[in-house]
PDB file of C-alpha atoms in Angstrom:
ATOM      1  CA  MET A  27      63.236 -51.204 -68.471  1.00  0.00           C
ATOM      2  CA  ARG A  28      60.334 -52.593 -66.418  1.00  0.00           C
ATOM      3  CA  MET A  29      57.202 -54.134 -67.129  1.00  0.00           C
ATOM      4  CA  MET A  30      54.145 -54.711 -65.800  1.00  0.00           C
ATOM      5  CA  LEU A  31      50.902 -55.948 -65.927  1.00  0.00           C
ATOM      6  CA  LYS A  32      47.384 -54.815 -66.656  1.00  0.00           C
ATOM      7  CA  GLN A  33      44.308 -56.976 -66.768  1.00  0.00           C
ATOM      8  CA  THR A  34      41.297 -55.570 -69.178  1.00  0.00           C
ATOM      9  CA  LYS A  35      38.223 -55.774 -68.777  1.00  0.00           C
ATOM     10  CA  ASP A  36      37.759 -57.879 -72.109  1.00  0.00           C
ATOM     11  CA  GLY A  37      40.044 -60.865 -70.455  1.00  0.00           C
ATOM     12  CA  GLN A  38      42.997 -59.500 -71.781  1.00  0.00           C
ATOM     13  CA  ALA A  39      46.445 -60.057 -69.507  1.00  0.00           C
ATOM     14  CA  VAL A  40      49.266 -57.278 -70.868  1.00  0.00           C
ATOM     15  CA  TYR A  41      52.156 -57.495 -70.031  1.00  0.00           C
ATOM     16  CA  ALA A  42      54.279 -54.331 -71.580  1.00  0.00           C
ATOM     17  CA  ILE A  43      56.793 -51.649 -70.328  1.00  0.00           C
ATOM     18  CA  GLN A  44      55.774 -48.404 -68.368  1.00  0.00           C
ATOM     19  CA  ASN A  45      55.039 -45.654 -69.784  1.00  0.00           C
ATOM     20  CA  LEU A  46      57.089 -44.344 -66.989  1.00  0.00           C
ATOM     21  CA  TYR A  47      59.750 -44.608 -69.194  1.00  0.00           C
ATOM     22  CA  ARG A  48      58.466 -43.250 -72.673  1.00  0.00           C
ATOM     23  CA  VAL A  49      57.836 -40.362 -70.399  1.00  0.00           C
ATOM     24  CA  VAL A  50      61.710 -40.067 -69.603  1.00  0.00           C
ATOM     25  CA  TYR A  51      62.852 -40.587 -72.814  1.00  0.00           C
ATOM     26  CA  GLY A  52      60.745 -37.662 -74.098  1.00  0.00           C
ATOM     27  CA  ILE A  53      62.118 -35.576 -72.062  1.00  0.00           C
ATOM     28  CA  PHE A  54      65.631 -36.570 -72.824  1.00  0.00           C
ATOM     29  CA  CYS A  55      64.561 -36.236 -76.330  1.00  0.00           C
ATOM     30  CA  VAL A  56      62.527 -32.514 -76.165  1.00  0.00           C
ATOM     31  CA  ALA A  57      65.650 -31.472 -74.378  1.00  0.00           C
ATOM     32  CA  ILE A  58      68.421 -33.018 -76.695  1.00  0.00           C
ATOM     33  CA  GLY A  59      66.494 -31.900 -79.309  1.00  0.00           C
ATOM     34  CA  PHE A  60      65.728 -28.203 -78.320  1.00  0.00           C
ATOM     35  CA  GLY A  61      69.701 -27.835 -78.772  1.00  0.00           C
ATOM     36  CA  VAL A  62      70.264 -29.708 -82.560  1.00  0.00           C
ATOM     37  CA  PHE A  63      67.496 -27.289 -83.571  1.00  0.00           C
ATOM     38  CA  THR A  64      68.706 -24.192 -81.608  1.00  0.00           C
ATOM     39  CA  THR A  65      72.413 -25.631 -83.466  1.00  0.00           C
ATOM     40  CA  LEU A  66      70.897 -26.004 -86.643  1.00  0.00           C
ATOM     41  CA  ARG A  67      68.959 -22.900 -86.112  1.00  0.00           C
ATOM     42  CA  GLU A  68      71.791 -20.726 -85.882  1.00  0.00           C
ATOM     43  CA  LYS A  69      74.181 -22.643 -88.261  1.00  0.00           C
ATOM     44  CA  THR A  70      76.662 -23.568 -85.595  1.00  0.00           C
ATOM     45  CA  PHE A  71      76.425 -27.202 -86.602  1.00  0.00           C
ATOM     46  CA  ASP A  72      79.699 -28.711 -86.764  1.00  0.00           C
ATOM     47  CA  THR A  73      81.777 -32.379 -85.902  1.00  0.00           C
ATOM     48  CA  ALA A  74      80.774 -31.412 -82.323  1.00  0.00           C
ATOM     49  CA  SER A  75      77.367 -31.271 -82.891  1.00  0.00           C
ATOM     50  CA  ILE A  76      77.324 -35.157 -83.839  1.00  0.00           C
ATOM     51  CA  ILE A  77      77.391 -36.567 -80.543  1.00  0.00           C
ATOM     52  CA  PRO A  78      73.848 -34.264 -79.154  1.00  0.00           C
ATOM     53  CA  LEU A  79      71.983 -35.751 -82.284  1.00  0.00           C
ATOM     54  CA  LEU A  80      73.346 -39.125 -81.215  1.00  0.00           C
ATOM     55  CA  LEU A  81      72.122 -38.796 -78.172  1.00  0.00           C
ATOM     56  CA  PHE A  82      68.808 -37.865 -79.481  1.00  0.00           C
ATOM     57  CA  LEU A  83      68.834 -40.838 -81.890  1.00  0.00           C
ATOM     58  CA  VAL A  84      69.105 -42.841 -78.971  1.00  0.00           C
ATOM     59  CA  GLY A  85      66.627 -40.613 -76.705  1.00  0.00           C
ATOM     60  CA  LEU A  86      64.298 -41.320 -80.376  1.00  0.00           C
ATOM     61  CA  ALA A  87      64.891 -45.245 -79.814  1.00  0.00           C
ATOM     62  CA  GLY A  88      64.050 -45.625 -76.255  1.00  0.00           C
ATOM     63  CA  LEU A  89      60.924 -43.676 -76.781  1.00  0.00           C
ATOM     64  CA  THR A  90      59.556 -45.451 -79.629  1.00  0.00           C
ATOM     65  CA  TYR A  91      60.600 -49.014 -78.584  1.00  0.00           C
ATOM     66  CA  ARG A  92      57.543 -51.631 -77.644  1.00  0.00           C
ATOM     67  CA  GLU A  93      57.647 -54.617 -75.838  1.00  0.00           C
ATOM     68  CA  THR A  94      54.269 -56.063 -75.135  1.00  0.00           C
ATOM     69  CA  TRP A  95      52.572 -59.605 -74.155  1.00  0.00           C
ATOM     70  CA  ILE A  96      48.945 -60.127 -75.179  1.00  0.00           C
ATOM     71  CA  PHE A  97      47.589 -63.038 -73.308  1.00  0.00           C
ATOM     72  CA  ASP A  98      43.926 -62.935 -74.901  1.00  0.00           C
ATOM     73  CA  ALA A  99      41.625 -65.645 -73.112  1.00  0.00           C
ATOM     74  CA  HIS A 100      38.427 -65.408 -75.558  1.00  0.00           C
ATOM     75  CA  ARG A 101      41.058 -65.585 -78.901  1.00  0.00           C
ATOM     76  CA  GLN A 102      43.352 -68.357 -77.339  1.00  0.00           C
ATOM     77  CA  ILE A 103      46.875 -66.726 -78.555  1.00  0.00           C
ATOM     78  CA  VAL A 104      49.910 -64.959 -76.294  1.00  0.00           C
ATOM     79  CA  ARG A 105      50.987 -61.820 -78.912  1.00  0.00           C
ATOM     80  CA  SER A 106      53.984 -60.525 -78.473  1.00  0.00           C
ATOM     81  CA  VAL A 107      54.741 -57.433 -80.124  1.00  0.00           C
ATOM     82  CA  PHE A 108      58.603 -56.191 -80.258  1.00  0.00           C
ATOM     83  CA  GLY A 109      60.293 -53.421 -81.621  1.00  0.00           C
ATOM     84  CA  VAL A 110      61.461 -49.875 -82.305  1.00  0.00           C
ATOM     85  CA  ALA A 111      59.154 -46.968 -84.022  1.00  0.00           C
ATOM     86  CA  VAL A 112      57.953 -49.123 -87.490  1.00  0.00           C
ATOM     87  CA  PHE A 113      60.227 -52.054 -87.050  1.00  0.00           C
ATOM     88  CA  VAL A 114      58.252 -53.604 -85.133  1.00  0.00           C
ATOM     89  CA  LYS A 115      57.514 -58.016 -85.239  1.00  0.00           C
ATOM     90  CA  THR A 116      53.999 -59.617 -84.149  1.00  0.00           C
ATOM     91  CA  THR A 117      54.096 -63.411 -82.946  1.00  0.00           C
ATOM     92  CA  GLU A 118      51.211 -65.243 -82.076  1.00  0.00           C
ATOM     93  CA  LEU A 119      51.549 -68.492 -79.695  1.00  0.00           C
ATOM     94  CA  PRO A 120      47.972 -70.567 -79.977  1.00  0.00           C
ATOM     95  CA  PHE A 121      47.132 -71.346 -76.022  1.00  0.00           C
ATOM     96  CA  ASP A 122      46.920 -75.150 -76.901  1.00  0.00           C
ATOM     97  CA  GLN A 123      51.060 -75.347 -77.912  1.00  0.00           C
ATOM     98  CA  ILE A 124      51.521 -73.709 -74.299  1.00  0.00           C
ATOM     99  CA  GLU A 125      52.405 -75.810 -71.466  1.00  0.00           C
ATOM    100  CA  ALA A 126      53.373 -73.884 -68.699  1.00  0.00           C
ATOM    101  CA  LEU A 127      54.217 -70.155 -67.454  1.00  0.00           C
ATOM    102  CA  GLU A 128      57.343 -70.766 -66.087  1.00  0.00           C
ATOM    103  CA  ILE A 129      60.039 -68.425 -63.345  1.00  0.00           C
ATOM    104  CA  ASN A 130      63.595 -69.500 -63.116  1.00  0.00           C
ATOM    105  CA  HIS A 131      66.625 -67.924 -61.168  1.00  0.00           C
ATOM    106  CA  PHE A 132      70.120 -68.254 -61.218  1.00  0.00           C
ATOM    107  CA  VAL A 133      72.743 -65.839 -61.421  1.00  0.00           C
ATOM    108  CA  ARG A 134      74.533 -64.699 -63.334  1.00  0.00           C
ATOM    109  CA  GLY A 135      78.152 -65.409 -64.505  1.00  0.00           C
ATOM    110  CA  ARG A 136      77.837 -69.212 -62.589  1.00  0.00           C
ATOM    111  CA  LEU A 137      77.368 -72.117 -64.457  1.00  0.00           C
ATOM    112  CA  GLN A 138      76.079 -74.405 -61.771  1.00  0.00           C
ATOM    113  CA  THR A 139      72.869 -73.257 -59.533  1.00  0.00           C
ATOM    114  CA  GLY A 140      71.532 -74.046 -56.415  1.00  0.00           C
ATOM    115  CA  PRO A 141      70.686 -72.315 -53.636  1.00  0.00           C
ATOM    116  CA  ASP A 142      74.820 -72.560 -52.178  1.00  0.00           C
ATOM    117  CA  ILE A 143      75.790 -70.469 -55.244  1.00  0.00           C
ATOM    118  CA  VAL A 144      75.976 -66.965 -53.611  1.00  0.00           C
ATOM    119  CA  PRO A 145      75.726 -63.700 -55.944  1.00  0.00           C
ATOM    120  CA  LYS A 146      79.352 -61.910 -56.109  1.00  0.00           C
ATOM    121  CA  GLY A 147      79.994 -58.441 -57.044  1.00  0.00           C
ATOM    122  CA  ARG A 148      78.475 -57.810 -60.794  1.00  0.00           C
ATOM    123  CA  ASN A 149      77.146 -61.357 -61.011  1.00  0.00           C
ATOM    124  CA  LYS A 150      73.286 -60.523 -59.457  1.00  0.00           C
ATOM    125  CA  SER A 151      70.703 -62.780 -58.741  1.00  0.00           C
ATOM    126  CA  MET A 152      68.501 -62.621 -61.656  1.00  0.00           C
ATOM    127  CA  VAL A 153      64.737 -63.547 -62.566  1.00  0.00           C
ATOM    128  CA  VAL A 154      63.662 -65.248 -65.967  1.00  0.00           C
ATOM    129  CA  PHE A 155      59.996 -65.222 -66.754  1.00  0.00           C
ATOM    130  CA  SER A 156      59.312 -68.150 -69.591  1.00  0.00           C
ATOM    131  CA  ILE A 157      56.219 -69.690 -71.869  1.00  0.00           C
ATOM    132  CA  VAL A 158      57.441 -73.258 -72.260  1.00  0.00           C
ATOM    133  CA  THR A 159      55.788 -74.537 -75.300  1.00  0.00           C
ATOM    134  CA  ASN A 160      54.528 -78.397 -75.432  1.00  0.00           C
ATOM    135  CA  ASP A 161      57.923 -79.075 -77.375  1.00  0.00           C
ATOM    136  CA  ASN A 162      59.842 -77.877 -74.175  1.00  0.00           C
ATOM    137  CA  ASN A 163      60.946 -74.557 -75.949  1.00  0.00           C
ATOM    138  CA  ARG A 164      61.345 -71.862 -73.629  1.00  0.00           C
ATOM    139  CA  ARG A 165      60.201 -68.389 -75.100  1.00  0.00           C
ATOM    140  CA  ASP A 166      61.918 -65.701 -72.149  1.00  0.00           C
ATOM    141  CA  ILE A 167      59.146 -62.677 -71.295  1.00  0.00           C
ATOM    142  CA  GLU A 168      61.430 -60.605 -69.007  1.00  0.00           C
ATOM    143  CA  ILE A 169      65.088 -61.592 -67.422  1.00  0.00           C
ATOM    144  CA  ILE A 170      65.328 -58.827 -64.676  1.00  0.00           C
ATOM    145  CA  SER A 171      67.200 -58.938 -61.610  1.00  0.00           C
ATOM    146  CA  GLU A 172      65.834 -60.385 -58.888  1.00  0.00           C
ATOM    147  CA  LYS A 173      65.803 -57.331 -56.738  1.00  0.00           C
ATOM    148  CA  GLU A 174      64.886 -54.872 -59.339  1.00  0.00           C
ATOM    149  CA  SER A 175      61.788 -57.589 -59.466  1.00  0.00           C
ATOM    150  CA  GLY A 176      61.070 -57.509 -56.157  1.00  0.00           C
ATOM    151  CA  GLY A 177      59.107 -60.454 -56.176  1.00  0.00           C
ATOM    152  CA  LYS A 178      56.507 -58.343 -59.152  1.00  0.00           C
ATOM    153  CA  THR A 179      57.526 -60.545 -62.169  1.00  0.00           C
ATOM    154  CA  GLU A 180      57.233 -63.634 -60.246  1.00  0.00           C
ATOM    155  CA  ALA A 181      53.535 -62.796 -58.722  1.00  0.00           C
ATOM    156  CA  ALA A 182      52.816 -61.654 -62.756  1.00  0.00           C
ATOM    157  CA  ALA A 183      53.433 -64.900 -63.676  1.00  0.00           C
ATOM    158  CA  LYS A 184      51.479 -66.686 -60.812  1.00  0.00           C
ATOM    159  CA  ALA A 185      48.895 -63.849 -61.454  1.00  0.00           C
ATOM    160  CA  ILE A 186      48.555 -64.529 -65.421  1.00  0.00           C
ATOM    161  CA  ALA A 187      48.733 -68.320 -65.341  1.00  0.00           C
ATOM    162  CA  GLU A 188      45.605 -68.134 -62.829  1.00  0.00           C
ATOM    163  CA  ALA A 189      44.017 -65.731 -64.755  1.00  0.00           C
ATOM    164  CA  MET A 190      44.257 -67.849 -68.254  1.00  0.00           C
ATOM    165  CA  GLY A 191      44.352 -71.294 -66.874  1.00  0.00           C
ATOM    166  CA  PHE A 192      48.337 -72.284 -67.442  1.00  0.00           C
ATOM    167  CA  ALA A 193      49.950 -74.232 -65.382  1.00  0.00           C
ATOM    168  CA  PHE A 194      52.869 -72.291 -63.043  1.00  0.00           C
ATOM    169  CA  ARG A 195      56.266 -73.557 -62.375  1.00  0.00           C
ATOM    170  CA  ALA A 196      58.983 -71.737 -60.763  1.00  0.00           C
ATOM    171  CA  ASP A 197      62.484 -73.159 -58.966  1.00  0.00           C
ATOM    172  CA  ARG A 198      61.693 -71.752 -55.470  1.00  0.00           C
ATOM    173  CA  GLU A 199      59.610 -69.115 -53.849  1.00  0.00           C
ATOM    174  CA  TYR A 200      60.884 -65.566 -54.415  1.00  0.00           C
ATOM    175  CA  ASP A 201      63.412 -64.686 -51.171  1.00  0.00           C
ATOM    176  CA  ASN A 202      62.397 -61.722 -49.703  1.00  0.00           C
ATOM    177  CA  ILE A 203      64.690 -61.982 -47.051  1.00  0.00           C
ATOM    178  CA  GLN A 204      67.179 -59.213 -48.760  1.00  0.00           C
ATOM    179  CA  LYS A 205      71.092 -60.010 -47.546  1.00  0.00           C
ATOM    180  CA  MET A 206      72.483 -56.934 -45.617  1.00  0.00           C
ATOM    181  CA  THR A 207      76.091 -56.078 -46.303  1.00  0.00           C
ATOM    182  CA  LEU A 208      79.137 -53.416 -44.736  1.00  0.00           C
ATOM    183  CA  ARG A 209      77.930 -51.132 -47.416  1.00  0.00           C
ATOM    184  CA  ASP A 210      74.003 -51.580 -46.327  1.00  0.00           C
ATOM    185  CA  LEU A 211      74.670 -50.413 -42.766  1.00  0.00           C
TER     186      LEU A 211
END
């Protein structure tokens, strides 16, 4: 699920999952739920009806999933809200415990890093957006493929760092030159 940055008028930067995903999961829940309701109403519910019921529950979990990072400049805290439906965990991190916001790149499935490591097959090039605390711990905000990010994760991290006065570190700039393969032709 792709996350987007919204800056509010009261000095907050909110990095959260797009509402488009909720709309898609909502439509899915309505369609599957209508089918489950019909089988229950007509009293034709049997063991084969368990699969649509499980799909409905998965759609409902996707609909109620929350992942939000709120950077509040006035209260000087970063609040993380994560969970499903009523099972939500909220944590707060004061600004004075944050050393920097950081962007790192890696190739999934490869232990070594560097510019000469090439993504192959299912091992995609990934982007990690993290908060680095003063005791050198990292709290990952988003891990996404570099192709799906398209530079938006890097731009959001930099915008949040500038708006909140954090240091910003990146292991490299976003590579906007895409490698072309035979499949692309």
